[in-house]
Coordinates of C-alpha atoms in Angstrom, one line a residue:
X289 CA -11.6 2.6 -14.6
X290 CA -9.2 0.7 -12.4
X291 CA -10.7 -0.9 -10.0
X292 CA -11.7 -4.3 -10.9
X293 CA -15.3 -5.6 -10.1
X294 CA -16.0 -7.6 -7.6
X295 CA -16.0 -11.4 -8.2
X296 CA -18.3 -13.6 -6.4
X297 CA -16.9 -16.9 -5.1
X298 CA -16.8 -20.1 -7.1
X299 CA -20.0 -22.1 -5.4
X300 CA -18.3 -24.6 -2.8
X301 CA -21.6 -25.9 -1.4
X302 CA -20.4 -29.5 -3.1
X303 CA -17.1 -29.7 -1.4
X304 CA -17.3 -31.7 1.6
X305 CA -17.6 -29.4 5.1
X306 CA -14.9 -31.1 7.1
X307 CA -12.5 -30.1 4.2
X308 CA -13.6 -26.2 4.4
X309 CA -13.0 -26.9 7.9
X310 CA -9.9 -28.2 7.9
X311 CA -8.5 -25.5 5.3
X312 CA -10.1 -22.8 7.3
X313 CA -8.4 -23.9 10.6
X314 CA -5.1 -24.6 8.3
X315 CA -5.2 -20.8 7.5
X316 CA -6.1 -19.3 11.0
X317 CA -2.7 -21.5 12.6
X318 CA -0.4 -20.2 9.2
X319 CA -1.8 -16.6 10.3
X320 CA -1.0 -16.6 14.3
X321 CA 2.0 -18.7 14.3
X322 CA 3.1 -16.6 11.4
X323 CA 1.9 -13.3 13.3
X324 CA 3.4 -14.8 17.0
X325 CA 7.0 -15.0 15.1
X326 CA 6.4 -11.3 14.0
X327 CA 5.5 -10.0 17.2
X328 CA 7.9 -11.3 19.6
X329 CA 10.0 -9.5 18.0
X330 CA 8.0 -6.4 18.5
X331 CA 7.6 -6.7 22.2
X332 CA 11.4 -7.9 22.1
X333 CA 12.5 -4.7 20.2
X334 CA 10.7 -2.7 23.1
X335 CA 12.0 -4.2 26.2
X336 CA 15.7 -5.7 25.7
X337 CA 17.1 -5.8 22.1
X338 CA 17.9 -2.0 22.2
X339 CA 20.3 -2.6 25.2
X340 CA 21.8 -5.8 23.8
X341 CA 21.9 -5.5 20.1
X342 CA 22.1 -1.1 20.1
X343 CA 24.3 -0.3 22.9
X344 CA 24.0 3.8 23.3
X345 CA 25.0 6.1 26.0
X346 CA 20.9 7.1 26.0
X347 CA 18.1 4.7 26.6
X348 CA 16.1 6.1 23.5
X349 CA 18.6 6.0 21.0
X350 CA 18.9 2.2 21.6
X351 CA 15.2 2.4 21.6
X352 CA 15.0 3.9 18.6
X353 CA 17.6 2.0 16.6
X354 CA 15.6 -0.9 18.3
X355 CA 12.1 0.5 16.4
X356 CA 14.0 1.4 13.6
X357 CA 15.3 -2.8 13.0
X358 CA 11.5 -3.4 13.6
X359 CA 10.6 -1.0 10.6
X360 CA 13.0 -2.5 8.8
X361 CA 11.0 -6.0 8.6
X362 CA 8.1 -3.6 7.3
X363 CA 10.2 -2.8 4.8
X364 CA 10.6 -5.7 3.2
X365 CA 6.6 -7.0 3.2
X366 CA 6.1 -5.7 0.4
X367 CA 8.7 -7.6 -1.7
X368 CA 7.7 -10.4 0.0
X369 CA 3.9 -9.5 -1.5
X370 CA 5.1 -8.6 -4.8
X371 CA 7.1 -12.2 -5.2
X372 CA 4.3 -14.3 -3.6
X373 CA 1.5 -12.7 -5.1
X374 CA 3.6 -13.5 -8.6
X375 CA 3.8 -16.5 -8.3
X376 CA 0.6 -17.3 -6.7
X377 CA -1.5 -16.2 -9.1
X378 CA 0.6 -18.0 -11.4
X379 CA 1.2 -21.4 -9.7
X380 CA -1.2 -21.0 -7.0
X381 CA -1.7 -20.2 -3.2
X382 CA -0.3 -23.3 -1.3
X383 CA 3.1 -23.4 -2.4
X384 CA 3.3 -19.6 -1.4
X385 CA 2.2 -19.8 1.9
X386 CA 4.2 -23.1 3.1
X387 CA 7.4 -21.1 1.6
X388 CA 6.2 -18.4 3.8
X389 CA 6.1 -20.7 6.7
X390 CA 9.2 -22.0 6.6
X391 CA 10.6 -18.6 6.1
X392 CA 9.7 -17.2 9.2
X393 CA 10.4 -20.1 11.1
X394 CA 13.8 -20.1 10.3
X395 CA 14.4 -16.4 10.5
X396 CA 12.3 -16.3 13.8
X397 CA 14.5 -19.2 15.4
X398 CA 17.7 -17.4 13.6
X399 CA 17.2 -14.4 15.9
X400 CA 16.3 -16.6 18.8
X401 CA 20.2 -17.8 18.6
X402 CA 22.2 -14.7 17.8
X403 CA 25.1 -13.6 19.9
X404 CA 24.7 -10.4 20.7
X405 CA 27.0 -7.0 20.5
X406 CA 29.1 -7.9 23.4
X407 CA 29.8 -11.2 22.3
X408 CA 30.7 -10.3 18.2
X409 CA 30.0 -6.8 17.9
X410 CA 28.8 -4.7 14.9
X411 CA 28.1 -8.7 13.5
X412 CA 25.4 -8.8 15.9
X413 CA 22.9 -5.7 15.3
X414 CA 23.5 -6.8 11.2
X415 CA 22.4 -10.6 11.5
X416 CA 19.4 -9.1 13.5
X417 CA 18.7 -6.5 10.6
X418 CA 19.1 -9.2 7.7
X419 CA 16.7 -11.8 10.2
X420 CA 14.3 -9.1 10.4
X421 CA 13.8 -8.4 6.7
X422 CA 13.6 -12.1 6.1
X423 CA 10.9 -11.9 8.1
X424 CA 9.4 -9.1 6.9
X425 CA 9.2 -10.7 3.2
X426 CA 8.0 -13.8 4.7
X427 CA 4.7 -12.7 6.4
X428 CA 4.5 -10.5 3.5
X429 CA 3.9 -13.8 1.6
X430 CA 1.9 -15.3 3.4
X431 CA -0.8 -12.7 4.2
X432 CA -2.3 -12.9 1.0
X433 CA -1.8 -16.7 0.6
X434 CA -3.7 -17.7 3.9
X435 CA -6.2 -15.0 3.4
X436 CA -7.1 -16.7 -0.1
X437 CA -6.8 -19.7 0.9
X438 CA -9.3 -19.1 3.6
X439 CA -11.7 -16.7 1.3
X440 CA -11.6 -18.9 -2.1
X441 CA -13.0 -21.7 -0.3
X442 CA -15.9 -19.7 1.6
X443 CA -19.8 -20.8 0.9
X444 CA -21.8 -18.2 -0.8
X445 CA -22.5 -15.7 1.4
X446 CA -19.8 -16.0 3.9
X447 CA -16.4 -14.5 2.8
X448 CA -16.3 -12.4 6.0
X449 CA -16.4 -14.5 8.0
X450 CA -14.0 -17.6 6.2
X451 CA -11.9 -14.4 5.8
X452 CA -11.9 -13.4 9.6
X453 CA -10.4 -17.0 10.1
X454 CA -6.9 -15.5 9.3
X455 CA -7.5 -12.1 10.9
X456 CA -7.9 -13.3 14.3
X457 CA -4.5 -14.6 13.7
X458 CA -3.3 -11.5 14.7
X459 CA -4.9 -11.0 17.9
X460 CA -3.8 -14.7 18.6
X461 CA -0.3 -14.0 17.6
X462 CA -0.3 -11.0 20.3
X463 CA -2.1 -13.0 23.0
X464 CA 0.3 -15.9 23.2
X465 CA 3.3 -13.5 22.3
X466 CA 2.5 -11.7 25.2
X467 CA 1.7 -15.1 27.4
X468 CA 5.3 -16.6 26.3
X469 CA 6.9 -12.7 27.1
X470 CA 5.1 -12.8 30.8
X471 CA 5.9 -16.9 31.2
X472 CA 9.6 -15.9 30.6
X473 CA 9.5 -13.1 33.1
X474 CA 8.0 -15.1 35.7
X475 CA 10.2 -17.5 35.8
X476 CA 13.3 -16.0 35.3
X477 CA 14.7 -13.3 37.4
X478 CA 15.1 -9.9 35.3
X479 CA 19.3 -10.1 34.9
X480 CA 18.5 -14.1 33.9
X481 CA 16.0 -12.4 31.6
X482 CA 17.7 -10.4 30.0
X483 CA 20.8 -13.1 29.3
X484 CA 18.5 -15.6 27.9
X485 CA 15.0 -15.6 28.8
X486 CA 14.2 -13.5 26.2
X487 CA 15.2 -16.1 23.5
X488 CA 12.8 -18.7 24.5
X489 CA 9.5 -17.3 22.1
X490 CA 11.5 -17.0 19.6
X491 CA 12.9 -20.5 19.8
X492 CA 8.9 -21.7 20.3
X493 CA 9.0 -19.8 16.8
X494 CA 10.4 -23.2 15.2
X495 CA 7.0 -25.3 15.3
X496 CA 6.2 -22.7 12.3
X497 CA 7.8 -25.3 10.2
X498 CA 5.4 -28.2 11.8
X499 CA 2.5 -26.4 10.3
X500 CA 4.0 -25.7 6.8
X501 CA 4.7 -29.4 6.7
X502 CA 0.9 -30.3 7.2
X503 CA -0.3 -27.6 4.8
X504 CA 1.7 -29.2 2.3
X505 CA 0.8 -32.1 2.9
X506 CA -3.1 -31.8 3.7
X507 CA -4.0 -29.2 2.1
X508 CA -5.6 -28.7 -1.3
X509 CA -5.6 -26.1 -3.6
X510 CA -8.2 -23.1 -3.4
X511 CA -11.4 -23.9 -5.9
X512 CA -11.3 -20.2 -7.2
X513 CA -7.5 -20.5 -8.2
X514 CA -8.3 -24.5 -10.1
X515 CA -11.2 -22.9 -12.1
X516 CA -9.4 -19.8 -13.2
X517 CA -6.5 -22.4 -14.3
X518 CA -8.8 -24.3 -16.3
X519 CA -10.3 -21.1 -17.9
X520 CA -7.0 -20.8 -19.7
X521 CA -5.4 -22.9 -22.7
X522 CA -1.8 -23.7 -22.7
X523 CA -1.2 -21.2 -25.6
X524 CA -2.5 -18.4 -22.8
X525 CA -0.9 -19.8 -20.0
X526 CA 2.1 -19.0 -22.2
X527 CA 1.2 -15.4 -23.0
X528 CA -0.5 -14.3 -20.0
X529 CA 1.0 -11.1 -18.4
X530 CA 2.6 -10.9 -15.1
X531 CA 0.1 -10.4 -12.6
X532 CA 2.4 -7.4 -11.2
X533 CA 2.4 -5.7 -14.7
X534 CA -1.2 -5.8 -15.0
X535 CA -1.7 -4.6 -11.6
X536 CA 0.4 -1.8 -12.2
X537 CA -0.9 -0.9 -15.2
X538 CA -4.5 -1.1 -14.7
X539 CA -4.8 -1.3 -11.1
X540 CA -2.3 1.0 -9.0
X541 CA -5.5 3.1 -7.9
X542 CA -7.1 0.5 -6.4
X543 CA -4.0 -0.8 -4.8
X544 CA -3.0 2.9 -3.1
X545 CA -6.6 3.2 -2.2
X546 CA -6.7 0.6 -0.2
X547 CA -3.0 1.0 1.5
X548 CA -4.3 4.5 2.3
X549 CA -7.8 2.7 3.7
X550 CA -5.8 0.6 6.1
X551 CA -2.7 2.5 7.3
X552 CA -4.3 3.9 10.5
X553 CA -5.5 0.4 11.4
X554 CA -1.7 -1.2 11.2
X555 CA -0.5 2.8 12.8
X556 CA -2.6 2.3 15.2
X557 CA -2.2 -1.6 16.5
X558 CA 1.5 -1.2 16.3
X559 CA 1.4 1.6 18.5
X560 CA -0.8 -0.2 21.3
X561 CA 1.5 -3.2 21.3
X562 CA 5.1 -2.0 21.1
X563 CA 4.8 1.7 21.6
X564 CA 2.6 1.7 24.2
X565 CA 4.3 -0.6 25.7
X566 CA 7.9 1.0 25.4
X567 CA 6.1 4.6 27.1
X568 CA 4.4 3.0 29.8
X569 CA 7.2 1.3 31.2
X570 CA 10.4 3.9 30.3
X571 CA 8.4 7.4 30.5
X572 CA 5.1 6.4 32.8
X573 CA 7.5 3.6 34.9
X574 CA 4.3 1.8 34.7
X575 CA 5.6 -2.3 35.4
X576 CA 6.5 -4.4 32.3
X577 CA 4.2 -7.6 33.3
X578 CA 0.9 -5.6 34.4
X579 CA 1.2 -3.8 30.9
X580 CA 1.5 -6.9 28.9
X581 CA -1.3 -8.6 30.8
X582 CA -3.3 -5.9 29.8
X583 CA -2.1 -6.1 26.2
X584 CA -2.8 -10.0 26.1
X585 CA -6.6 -9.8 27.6
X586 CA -7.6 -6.5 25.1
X587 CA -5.9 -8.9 22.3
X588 CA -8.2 -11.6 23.6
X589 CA -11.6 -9.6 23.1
X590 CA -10.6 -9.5 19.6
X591 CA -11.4 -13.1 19.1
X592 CA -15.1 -11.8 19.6
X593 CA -15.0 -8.9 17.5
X594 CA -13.0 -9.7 14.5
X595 CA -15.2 -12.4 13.3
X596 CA -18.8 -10.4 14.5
X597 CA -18.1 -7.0 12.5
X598 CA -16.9 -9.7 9.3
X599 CA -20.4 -11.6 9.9
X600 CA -22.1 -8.5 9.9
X601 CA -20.2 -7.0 7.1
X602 CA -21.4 -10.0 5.2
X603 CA -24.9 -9.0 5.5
X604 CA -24.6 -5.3 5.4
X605 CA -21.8 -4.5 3.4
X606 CA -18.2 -4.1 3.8
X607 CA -17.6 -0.8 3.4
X608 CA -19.9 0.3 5.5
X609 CA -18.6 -1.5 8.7
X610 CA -14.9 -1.1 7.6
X611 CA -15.8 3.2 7.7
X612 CA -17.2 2.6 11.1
X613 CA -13.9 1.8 12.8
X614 CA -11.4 3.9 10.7
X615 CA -14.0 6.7 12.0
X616 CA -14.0 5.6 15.3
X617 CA -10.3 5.0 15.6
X618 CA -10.1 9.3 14.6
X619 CA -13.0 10.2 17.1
X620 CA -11.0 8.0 19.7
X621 CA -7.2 9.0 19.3
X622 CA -7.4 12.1 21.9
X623 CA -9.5 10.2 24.7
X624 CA -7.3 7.4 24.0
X625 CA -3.7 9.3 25.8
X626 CA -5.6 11.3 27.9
X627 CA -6.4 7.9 29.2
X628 CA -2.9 6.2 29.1
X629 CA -1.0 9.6 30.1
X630 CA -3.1 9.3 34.1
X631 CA -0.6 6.1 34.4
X632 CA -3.5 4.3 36.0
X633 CA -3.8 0.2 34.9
X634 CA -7.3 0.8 34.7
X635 CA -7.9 3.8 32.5
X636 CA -5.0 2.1 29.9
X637 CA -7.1 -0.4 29.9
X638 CA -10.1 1.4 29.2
X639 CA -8.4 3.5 26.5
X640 CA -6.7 0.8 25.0
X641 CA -10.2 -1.8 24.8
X642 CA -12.0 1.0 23.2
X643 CA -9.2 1.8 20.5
X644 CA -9.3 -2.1 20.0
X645 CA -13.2 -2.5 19.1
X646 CA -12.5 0.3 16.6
X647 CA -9.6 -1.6 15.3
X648 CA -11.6 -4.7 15.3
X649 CA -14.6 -3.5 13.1
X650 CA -12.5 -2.5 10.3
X651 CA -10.1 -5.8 10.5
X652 CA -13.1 -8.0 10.3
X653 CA -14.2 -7.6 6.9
X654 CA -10.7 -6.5 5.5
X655 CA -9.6 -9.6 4.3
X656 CA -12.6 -10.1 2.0
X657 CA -12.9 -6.6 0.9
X658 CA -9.3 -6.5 -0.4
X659 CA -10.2 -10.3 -2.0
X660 CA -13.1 -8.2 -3.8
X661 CA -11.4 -5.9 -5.1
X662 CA -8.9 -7.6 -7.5
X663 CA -10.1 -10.7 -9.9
X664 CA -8.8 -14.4 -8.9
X665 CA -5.9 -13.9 -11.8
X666 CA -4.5 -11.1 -9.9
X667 CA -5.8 -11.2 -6.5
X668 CA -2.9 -12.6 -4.4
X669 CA -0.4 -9.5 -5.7
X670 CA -3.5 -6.7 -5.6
X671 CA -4.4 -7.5 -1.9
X672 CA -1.0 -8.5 -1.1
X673 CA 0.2 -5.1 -2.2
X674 CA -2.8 -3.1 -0.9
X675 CA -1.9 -4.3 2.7
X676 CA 1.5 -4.1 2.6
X677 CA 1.5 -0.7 1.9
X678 CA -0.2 0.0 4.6
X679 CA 2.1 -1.8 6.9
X680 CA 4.6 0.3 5.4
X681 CA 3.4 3.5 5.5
X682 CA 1.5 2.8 9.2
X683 CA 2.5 -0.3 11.0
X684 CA 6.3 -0.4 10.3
X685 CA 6.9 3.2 10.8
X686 CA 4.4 3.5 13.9
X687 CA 6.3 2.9 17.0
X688 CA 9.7 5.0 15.5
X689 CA 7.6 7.7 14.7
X690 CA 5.8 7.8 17.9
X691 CA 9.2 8.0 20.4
X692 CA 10.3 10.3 18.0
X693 CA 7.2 12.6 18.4
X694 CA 7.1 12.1 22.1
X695 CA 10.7 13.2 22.2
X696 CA 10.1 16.6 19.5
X697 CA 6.8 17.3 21.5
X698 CA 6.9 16.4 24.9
X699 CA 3.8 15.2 24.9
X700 CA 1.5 12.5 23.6
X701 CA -1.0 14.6 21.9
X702 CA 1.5 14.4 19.4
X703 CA 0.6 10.7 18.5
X704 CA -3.1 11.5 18.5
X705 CA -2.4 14.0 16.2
X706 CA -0.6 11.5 14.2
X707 CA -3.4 8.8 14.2
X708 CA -5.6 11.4 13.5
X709 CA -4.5 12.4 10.0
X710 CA -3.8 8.6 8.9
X711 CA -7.9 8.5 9.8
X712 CA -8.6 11.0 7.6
X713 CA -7.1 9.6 5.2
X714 CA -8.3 6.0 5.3
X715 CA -11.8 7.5 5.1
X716 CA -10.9 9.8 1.9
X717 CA -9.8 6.6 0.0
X718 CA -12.7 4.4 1.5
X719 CA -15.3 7.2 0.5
X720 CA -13.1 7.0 -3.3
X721 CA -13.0 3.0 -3.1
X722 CA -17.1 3.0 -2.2
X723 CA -17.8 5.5 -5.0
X724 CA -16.0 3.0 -7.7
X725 CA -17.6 0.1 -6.8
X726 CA -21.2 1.8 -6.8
X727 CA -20.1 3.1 -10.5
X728 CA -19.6 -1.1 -11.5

C-alpha cells in the first residue's frame, strides 16, 4: 500500500492556550496576506495587464496572454512545494514559511513597480512573467508550512478546525483584494486607473514582509515536527532519505489522489474570481465595480462556512463532508451559467453563493485531510505536492481554459462541461482515497 496511515496529533493540551492562539492567528495572516498578494494579480490580469503588459490588435488575445502569465505562477507552485516541503520536513516548518513570506512580498511589490510595454517594451511582459513564477513558488511554500503550523499544534480533536484557520485565508485574500481593487476605482478616474491606480494593492503587498518578521521572531516551532526530531539519532538524521524520494517512491498514489480530489475546487474558485469576472464585464458588459462587490460579499460568507463544514468534518469525518461539495460543485455547474449568462446582478449572485457553499464544504476540512494523509516526516512535501497539483491541473489553467472554451464554443455550457468532468474526477479519487484509509 501507499498511502500512509493517518497520524493523530501529538497531545498539546499542556501547551499554554494564548500560544495555540497566537500561532493559529500567525498562520491565518501568513495565509491571506500571502493569498491577497496572489490574487491581485488575478483580478489585475483580468481587467488591465492584458492592455498594458500584452498589447494585441484583439481584446482576447491580450486577455489571454494576460491568463496565460497568471497560469504561469501555477506553474511554478509546485517547485515551490517540492523545495519547501524538503526542507521542512528536514529543518522544520517556520523557516519555510517566513522564506515564503518574504518571497511574495518582494515579488508582489516587484510587479507593483514595473514599467510597462510602452515604457521598455518586450522587458516589460518578461519581468512580469519571472515576478509571477516567483510568486508562484512562493505560496507554493507556504501553503503547506502555515497549514502545519496551524494543524501540528491543534488539541485533540480539533485539526479541522486549527486547519480552517489558514483556509479562510483565501476567502480573506479575495475579500480585501477585491476591497483594495474597488477603493482604487473609486477614487481614481478609469484613464488615472489604468496609469497607476492599479499598482496601489500590489504595493499594500509589501506589509507581507512585516508578518514574516513577527513569525520569526514569535513564533515557535510545531510540537509534531520537535517530537519527530527527537525520535531520531544523529547517525539517522544523517541517513534519513529525502522526504521527496520517499514520497515518490512509496507515496505518488496518494499524492495524485488527492491532486485529482481537489482540482475542481481550485477549477472552480479561479473561474468565479478572474474568469467570471473577465466575461461579465467584456462579453455580458456587466460594470467592473458591481461585479467585484459581488465577488467580495460571496468571499465574505466563506468566513462562516469554511470553518463550520471543518468543525463538522471533525466530528463526522472528513471524507465524508469533503464528497459533499466536490458533488455539489458537479450537480451545480449548469444552474450555475444559466444563472450568470441572464446578466442580471442578482441571479450572479445567486449562482455564484451557491457554487461558493459547495466550494466551502470541501475547503473546510482539506487542510487536515491532506495533513492525514502523509506521516509528520514527510507531511509538508505530501500535502504540499497533493495541492499543488491540483492548482496546476485546475486553478492555474482555469480562467485560460475557460476564454478559450467560450471562444471555441460560443457558449458557456462549455465551462460547465468543463467543471463537470474535473467533479467526476475528484469524486473517483475520493471514493479510491476513502477505500485506502478504511483498508488501514
Amino acid at each position: 500500500m501507499d498511502t500512509a496511515p493517518p497520524a493523530p496529533p501529538v497531545p498539546t493540551t499542556a501547551l499554554p492556550k494564548a500560544n495555540r492562539r497566537r500561532v493559529a492567528t500567525a498562520a491565518a495572516l501568513a495565509s491571506a496576506v500571502e493569498w491577497y498578494d496572489y490574487f491581485v494579480f488575478g483580478i489585475a490580469a483580468a481587467l488591465v495587464l492584458g492592455d498594458l503588459y500584452f498589447p494585441a490588435g484583439s481584446p482576447t488575445a491580450g486577455v489571454l496572454a494576460s491568463f496565460a502569465t497568471f497560469a504561469v505562477g501555477f506553474l511554478a507552485r509546485p517547485l515551490g512545494g517540492i523545495v519547501a516541503g524538503h526542507l521542512g520536513d528536514k529543518r522544520g516548518r517556520k523557516p519555510m514559511l517566513v522564506l515564503a513570506l518574504t518571497l511574495m512580498g518582494v515579488a508582489t511589490t516587484g510587479i507593483g513597480l514595473l514599467p510597462t510595454y510602452e515604457t521598455i517594451g518586450v522587458a516589460a511582459p518578461v519581468l512580469l512573467v519571472v515576478l509571477r513564477v516567483v510568486q508562484g513558488i512562493a505560496v507554493g511554500a507556504q501553503w503547506g508550512g502555515a497549514m502545519l503550523l496551524a494543524t501540528e499544534y491543534a488539541p485533540e480533536g480539533k485539526r479541522g478546525v486549527y486547519g480552517s484557520v489558514v483556509q479562510l485565508g483565501v476567502p480573506i485574500g479575495v475579500v480585501t483584494a477585491n476591497s483594495v481593487f474597488l477603493l482604487a476605482g473609486a477614487f481614481t478616474t478609469d484613464t488615472a486607473f489604468a496609469a497607476w491606480g492599479w499598482r496601489v494593492p500590489f504595493l499594500i503587498g509589501l506589509f507581507v514582509l512585516v508578518l514574516a518578521w513577527y513569525i520569526h521572531t514569535r513564533v515557535e516551532e510545531t510540537p509534531e515536527f520537535r517530537e519527530a526530531e527527537k525520535a531520531l539519532t544523529e547517525k539517522e538524521k544523517a541517513e534519513q532519505s529525502s522526504p521527496l524520494r520517499t514520497i515518490l517512491r512509496g507515496h505518488l498514489g496518494t499524492v495524485l489522489l488527492a491532486g485529482g480530489s481537489f482540482a475542481v475546487n481550485t477549477a472552480t474558485f479561479y473561474i468565479l474570481i478572474t474568469g467570471v469576472l473577465d466575461y461579465t464585464t467584456r462579453e455580458l458588459d456587466m460594470k467592473r465595480s458591481a461585479v467585484l462587490t459581488v465577488s467580495l460579499c460571496v468571499s465574505l460568507t466563506q468566513l462562516v462556512l469554511i470553518p463550520a463544514a471543518a468543525a463538522l468534518s471533525d466530528r463526522v469525518g472528513r471524507i465524508r463532508i469533503y464528497a459533499i461539495g466536490a458533488a455539489g460543485i458537479a450537480l451545480w455547474a449548469v444552474p450555475l451559467f444559466l444563472l450568470i449568462d441572464t446578466g442580471s446582478l442578482l441571479w450572479l449572485a445567486v449562482g455564484t453563493f451557491v457554487a461558493s457553499c459547495f466550494l466551502s464544504i470541501m475547503y473546510g476540512p482539506q487542510a487536515a485531510l491532506f495533513a492525514e494523509l502523509f506521516t509528520p516526516e514527510m507531511r509538508y512535501t505530501g500535502a504540499s505536492l497533493g495541492y499543488q497539483i491540483a492548482a496546476v491541473l485546475g486553478g492555474g489553467l482555469a480562467p485560460f481554459l475557460m476564454v478559450l472554451l467560450l471562444e471555441a464554443t460560443g457558449t458557456s455550457m462549455a465551462v460547465s462541461g468543463y467543471i463537470i468532468g474535473l467533479a467526476a474526477i475528484a469524486l473517483l479519487s475520493i471514493k479510491v482515497l476513502a477505500g485506502r484509509a478504511r483498508s488501514h
